[in-house]
mmCIF file of C-alpha atoms in Angstrom:
data_model
loop_
_atom_site.group_PDB
_atom_site.id
_atom_site.type_symbol
_atom_site.label_atom_id
_atom_site.label_comp_id
_atom_site.label_asym_id
_atom_site.label_seq_id
_atom_site.Cartn_x
_atom_site.Cartn_y
_atom_site.Cartn_z
ATOM 1 C CA MET A 1 90.242 156.890 153.636
ATOM 2 C CA LYS A 2 93.558 158.368 152.478
ATOM 3 C CA HIS A 3 93.910 158.904 148.754
ATOM 4 C CA GLN A 4 97.272 159.020 147.028
ATOM 5 C CA SER A 5 98.356 161.524 144.527
ATOM 6 C CA GLU A 6 99.384 160.045 141.160
ATOM 7 C CA ALA A 7 103.025 159.325 140.299
ATOM 8 C CA LEU A 8 103.878 160.391 136.761
ATOM 9 C CA ASP A 9 106.390 160.036 133.984
ATOM 10 C CA TRP A 10 106.460 162.614 131.144
ATOM 11 C CA ARG A 11 106.570 161.644 127.444
ATOM 12 C CA ASP A 12 108.121 164.161 125.116
ATOM 13 C CA GLY A 13 108.194 166.517 128.059
ATOM 14 C CA GLU A 14 104.525 167.396 127.784
ATOM 15 C CA VAL A 15 102.329 164.295 128.021
ATOM 16 C CA PRO A 16 101.894 162.949 131.550
ATOM 17 C CA VAL A 17 101.779 159.184 131.787
ATOM 18 C CA SER A 18 100.345 157.383 134.939
ATOM 19 C CA ARG A 19 102.840 154.918 136.347
ATOM 20 C CA ARG A 20 99.999 153.205 138.204
ATOM 21 C CA PHE A 21 98.073 152.420 134.989
ATOM 22 C CA ASP A 22 100.927 152.784 132.428
ATOM 23 C CA ASP A 23 98.639 154.965 130.277
ATOM 24 C CA PRO A 24 98.881 158.553 129.040
ATOM 25 C CA TYR A 25 96.424 161.040 130.348
ATOM 26 C CA PHE A 26 95.548 162.392 126.859
ATOM 27 C CA SER A 27 96.177 161.644 123.265
ATOM 28 C CA LEU A 28 99.766 161.690 122.040
ATOM 29 C CA ASP A 29 98.446 163.188 118.793
ATOM 30 C CA ASP A 30 96.475 166.156 120.091
ATOM 31 C CA GLY A 31 94.830 165.894 123.497
ATOM 32 C CA LEU A 32 92.656 169.003 123.063
ATOM 33 C CA ALA A 33 91.355 167.942 119.622
ATOM 34 C CA GLU A 34 90.542 164.520 121.087
ATOM 35 C CA THR A 35 88.569 166.057 123.979
ATOM 36 C CA ARG A 36 86.661 168.248 121.576
ATOM 37 C CA HIS A 37 85.845 165.302 119.226
ATOM 38 C CA VAL A 38 85.063 162.707 121.927
ATOM 39 C CA PHE A 39 83.474 164.563 124.880
ATOM 40 C CA LEU A 40 82.164 167.863 123.482
ATOM 41 C CA ALA A 41 80.922 166.873 120.027
ATOM 42 C CA GLY A 42 80.127 163.318 121.366
ATOM 43 C CA ASN A 43 77.628 164.944 123.827
ATOM 44 C CA ASP A 44 76.316 167.306 121.081
ATOM 45 C CA LEU A 45 77.852 170.393 122.577
ATOM 46 C CA PRO A 46 77.587 173.361 122.419
ATOM 47 C CA ALA A 47 74.114 172.874 120.911
ATOM 48 C CA ARG A 48 72.691 171.511 124.129
ATOM 49 C CA PHE A 49 74.220 174.010 126.466
ATOM 50 C CA ARG A 50 71.790 176.105 128.673
ATOM 51 C CA ASP A 51 71.978 177.828 131.997
ATOM 52 C CA GLY A 52 72.488 175.233 134.676
ATOM 53 C CA PHE A 53 73.802 172.528 132.268
ATOM 54 C CA HIS A 54 75.575 169.861 134.255
ATOM 55 C CA ILE A 55 78.553 167.892 133.112
ATOM 56 C CA ALA A 56 79.747 164.921 135.188
ATOM 57 C CA GLU A 57 82.968 163.123 134.572
ATOM 58 C CA LEU A 58 84.722 159.822 135.546
ATOM 59 C CA GLY A 59 88.440 160.628 135.640
ATOM 60 C CA PHE A 60 89.454 164.261 136.157
ATOM 61 C CA GLY A 61 93.079 163.687 135.292
ATOM 62 C CA THR A 62 94.825 166.888 134.083
ATOM 63 C CA GLY A 63 91.564 168.928 134.050
ATOM 64 C CA LEU A 64 91.831 169.205 130.266
ATOM 65 C CA ASN A 65 88.126 168.360 129.732
ATOM 66 C CA LEU A 66 87.087 171.031 132.201
ATOM 67 C CA LEU A 67 89.199 173.713 130.476
ATOM 68 C CA ALA A 68 87.935 172.737 127.036
ATOM 69 C CA ALA A 69 84.213 172.745 128.122
ATOM 70 C CA LEU A 70 84.547 176.110 129.930
ATOM 71 C CA GLN A 71 86.326 177.554 126.839
ATOM 72 C CA MET A 72 83.492 176.338 124.576
ATOM 73 C CA TRP A 73 80.927 177.758 127.079
ATOM 74 C CA ARG A 74 82.593 181.152 126.937
ATOM 75 C CA GLU A 75 83.350 181.258 123.224
ATOM 76 C CA THR A 76 79.696 180.432 122.386
ATOM 77 C CA ASN A 77 78.560 183.201 124.625
ATOM 78 C CA GLN A 78 76.447 181.073 126.989
ATOM 79 C CA THR A 79 74.633 182.860 129.774
ATOM 80 C CA GLY A 80 74.355 181.568 133.332
ATOM 81 C CA ILE A 81 76.326 178.916 134.998
ATOM 82 C CA LEU A 82 77.993 175.671 133.789
ATOM 83 C CA TYR A 83 78.076 172.967 136.440
ATOM 84 C CA PHE A 84 80.843 170.446 136.284
ATOM 85 C CA THR A 85 81.395 167.532 138.769
ATOM 86 C CA SER A 86 84.356 165.208 138.336
ATOM 87 C CA PHE A 87 85.118 161.915 140.138
ATOM 88 C CA GLU A 88 88.870 161.126 140.662
ATOM 89 C CA ALA A 89 90.496 158.441 142.803
ATOM 90 C CA PHE A 90 94.103 159.568 142.336
ATOM 91 C CA PRO A 91 94.358 163.349 141.825
ATOM 92 C CA MET A 92 97.477 164.874 140.282
ATOM 93 C CA GLN A 93 99.617 167.199 142.255
ATOM 94 C CA PRO A 94 98.723 170.838 141.431
ATOM 95 C CA HIS A 95 102.156 171.597 139.879
ATOM 96 C CA ASP A 96 101.884 168.487 137.625
ATOM 97 C CA MET A 97 98.353 169.496 136.505
ATOM 98 C CA ILE A 98 99.478 173.072 135.774
ATOM 99 C CA ARG A 99 102.426 171.677 133.810
ATOM 100 C CA ALA A 100 100.183 169.392 131.761
ATOM 101 C CA GLN A 101 97.734 172.191 131.019
ATOM 102 C CA ALA A 102 100.551 174.416 129.733
ATOM 103 C CA ALA A 103 100.836 172.027 126.734
ATOM 104 C CA PHE A 104 97.693 173.762 125.356
ATOM 105 C CA PRO A 105 98.430 177.433 124.911
ATOM 106 C CA GLU A 106 95.048 178.234 123.370
ATOM 107 C CA LEU A 107 93.567 177.290 126.802
ATOM 108 C CA ALA A 108 95.937 179.583 128.656
ATOM 109 C CA ASP A 109 93.267 182.210 129.632
ATOM 110 C CA ILE A 110 91.060 179.480 131.213
ATOM 111 C CA ALA A 111 94.037 177.785 132.851
ATOM 112 C CA ASN A 112 95.181 181.068 134.347
ATOM 113 C CA ASP A 113 91.664 181.640 135.824
ATOM 114 C CA LEU A 114 91.754 178.292 137.541
ATOM 115 C CA ARG A 115 95.441 178.035 138.460
ATOM 116 C CA PRO A 116 95.153 179.843 141.819
ATOM 117 C CA HIS A 117 92.396 177.397 142.883
ATOM 118 C CA TRP A 118 94.620 174.443 142.072
ATOM 119 C CA GLU A 119 97.474 175.950 143.930
ATOM 120 C CA ARG A 120 95.365 176.322 147.049
ATOM 121 C CA GLY A 121 94.208 172.697 146.737
ATOM 122 C CA GLU A 122 90.530 173.643 146.419
ATOM 123 C CA ARG A 123 88.055 170.928 145.525
ATOM 124 C CA ARG A 124 85.226 173.299 144.858
ATOM 125 C CA ILE A 125 85.518 176.367 142.566
ATOM 126 C CA THR A 126 82.991 179.049 141.990
ATOM 127 C CA LEU A 127 83.382 181.586 139.147
ATOM 128 C CA PRO A 128 80.629 183.848 137.637
ATOM 129 C CA ASP A 129 80.056 181.256 134.947
ATOM 130 C CA LEU A 130 81.246 177.975 136.641
ATOM 131 C CA SER A 131 80.392 175.785 139.538
ATOM 132 C CA PHE A 132 82.965 173.036 139.796
ATOM 133 C CA GLU A 133 83.550 170.200 142.244
ATOM 134 C CA ILE A 134 86.091 167.333 142.183
ATOM 135 C CA VAL A 135 85.000 164.359 144.359
ATOM 136 C CA VAL A 136 88.108 162.455 145.513
ATOM 137 C CA GLY A 137 87.790 158.756 146.054
ATOM 138 C CA ASP A 138 86.723 155.518 144.414
ATOM 139 C CA ALA A 139 83.797 156.410 142.079
ATOM 140 C CA ARG A 140 82.159 153.086 142.931
ATOM 141 C CA GLU A 141 81.729 154.499 146.487
ATOM 142 C CA THR A 142 81.366 158.200 145.840
ATOM 143 C CA LEU A 143 79.139 158.475 142.758
ATOM 144 C CA SER A 144 76.016 157.978 144.832
ATOM 145 C CA THR A 145 76.717 161.378 146.414
ATOM 146 C CA LEU A 146 75.952 163.174 143.132
ATOM 147 C CA ARG A 147 73.086 165.435 144.097
ATOM 148 C CA HIS A 148 71.802 166.464 140.670
ATOM 149 C CA PRO A 149 71.556 164.244 137.526
ATOM 150 C CA ALA A 150 74.030 164.962 134.728
ATOM 151 C CA ASP A 151 73.010 166.278 131.338
ATOM 152 C CA ALA A 152 76.263 164.923 129.882
ATOM 153 C CA TRP A 153 78.843 162.410 131.121
ATOM 154 C CA PHE A 154 82.492 162.391 130.110
ATOM 155 C CA LEU A 155 83.578 158.772 130.730
ATOM 156 C CA ASP A 156 87.343 159.289 130.716
ATOM 157 C CA GLY A 157 88.966 156.745 132.945
ATOM 158 C CA PHE A 158 92.143 155.078 131.785
ATOM 159 C CA SER A 159 91.725 152.256 129.259
ATOM 160 C CA PRO A 160 89.294 149.404 130.282
ATOM 161 C CA ALA A 161 92.190 146.947 130.089
ATOM 162 C CA LYS A 162 94.318 148.885 132.505
ATOM 163 C CA ASN A 163 91.676 150.515 134.752
ATOM 164 C CA PRO A 164 88.781 148.021 134.722
ATOM 165 C CA GLU A 165 87.275 149.400 137.964
ATOM 166 C CA LEU A 166 85.969 152.513 136.176
ATOM 167 C CA TRP A 167 84.170 150.419 133.525
ATOM 168 C CA GLU A 168 82.389 147.889 135.721
ATOM 169 C CA PRO A 169 78.690 147.288 134.871
ATOM 170 C CA ALA A 170 77.566 148.314 138.374
ATOM 171 C CA LEU A 171 79.323 151.649 138.107
ATOM 172 C CA LEU A 172 78.008 152.278 134.618
ATOM 173 C CA ALA A 173 74.526 151.463 135.957
ATOM 174 C CA GLN A 174 75.103 154.232 138.543
ATOM 175 C CA VAL A 175 76.065 156.593 135.707
ATOM 176 C CA ALA A 176 72.871 155.843 133.909
ATOM 177 C CA ALA A 177 70.832 156.247 137.112
ATOM 178 C CA HIS A 178 72.378 159.689 137.622
ATOM 179 C CA THR A 179 71.731 160.832 134.053
ATOM 180 C CA ALA A 180 68.911 163.293 133.349
ATOM 181 C CA PRO A 181 66.163 162.341 130.893
ATOM 182 C CA GLN A 182 67.522 162.856 127.359
ATOM 183 C CA GLY A 183 70.997 163.132 128.907
ATOM 184 C CA THR A 184 74.013 161.750 127.132
ATOM 185 C CA ALA A 185 77.376 160.133 127.698
ATOM 186 C CA ALA A 186 80.524 159.787 125.569
ATOM 187 C CA THR A 187 83.749 157.937 125.828
ATOM 188 C CA TYR A 188 86.860 157.315 123.663
ATOM 189 C CA THR A 189 86.550 153.533 124.115
ATOM 190 C CA ALA A 190 84.438 151.277 121.789
ATOM 191 C CA ALA A 191 84.967 148.106 123.882
ATOM 192 C CA GLY A 192 82.050 145.851 123.492
ATOM 193 C CA HIS A 193 81.606 145.098 127.206
ATOM 194 C CA VAL A 194 81.417 148.868 127.899
ATOM 195 C CA ARG A 195 78.649 149.332 125.313
ATOM 196 C CA ARG A 196 76.793 146.302 126.564
ATOM 197 C CA ALA A 197 76.903 147.512 130.125
ATOM 198 C CA LEU A 198 75.610 150.957 129.189
ATOM 199 C CA ASP A 199 72.824 149.360 127.117
ATOM 200 C CA ALA A 200 71.936 147.071 130.028
ATOM 201 C CA ALA A 201 71.769 150.110 132.262
ATOM 202 C CA GLY A 202 69.019 151.603 130.017
ATOM 203 C CA LEU A 203 71.038 153.848 127.727
ATOM 204 C CA LEU A 204 71.005 153.623 123.968
ATOM 205 C CA THR A 205 74.554 153.381 122.744
ATOM 206 C CA GLN A 206 76.069 154.070 119.311
ATOM 207 C CA ARG A 207 79.512 153.332 117.985
ATOM 208 C CA ILE A 208 80.800 156.251 115.906
ATOM 209 C CA PRO A 209 84.161 157.255 114.371
ATOM 210 C CA GLY A 210 86.838 157.954 116.981
ATOM 211 C CA TYR A 211 89.654 160.428 117.075
ATOM 212 C CA GLY A 212 93.066 159.818 115.552
ATOM 213 C CA ARG A 213 94.286 156.329 115.833
ATOM 214 C CA LYS A 214 91.139 155.180 117.613
ATOM 215 C CA ARG A 215 88.864 153.913 114.814
ATOM 216 C CA HIS A 216 85.681 154.073 116.929
ATOM 217 C CA MET A 217 84.226 155.611 120.148
ATOM 218 C CA THR A 218 80.922 155.331 121.950
ATOM 219 C CA THR A 219 78.064 157.624 122.662
ATOM 220 C CA ALA A 220 74.960 156.952 124.723
ATOM 221 C CA ARG A 221 71.656 158.598 125.313
ATOM 222 C CA LYS A 222 68.935 158.277 127.887
ATOM 223 C CA ALA A 223 65.328 158.248 126.758
ATOM 224 C CA ALA A 224 62.903 160.994 127.825
ATOM 225 C CA GLU A 225 60.672 160.092 130.729
#
């Protein structure tokens, strides 16, 4: 199956907007602050970090969440390796991803470490403290290939109204099935049908305060076996 790269517009010269979904890739207010609030704090990180911790993600986008997670891993002096697997149907061109990441100068060191790998079109990256893989394709078809359950999920597709495929109950059931005992998930959306699908899949959801203009967001946790 051939997978297209994403066509973009740029808002304010810094924020990429998907033409396909008519949706920005990150918050117009402060994308990095939103990532830290929703995906890192929403998954109780860094408190849960340990060697071999596995983050899985729906919607790689600009790579911002990876950069923020790896920065937190390093700044909190974790030992060992962070595993990060991302599922993306329409990957950005490397030059667009690098341009988008440049909007966050405090992530420059991490971005510079990863830039050569993007430029070479690599889908797997191994650093002393990171094992990363991007799985290109429709997550409804590819998520079953995830070999190891995730300790934390970043559910970061475009909005459910514009990208409903990434929020279908069957896919969210796969997310739950590929979550480790006591694993968690977080997303910026508080849409009722998303919470109900996660609950139906066996996760315990909670609606909590969102970031910026989003009043609420959703977290979820899997029970211990």
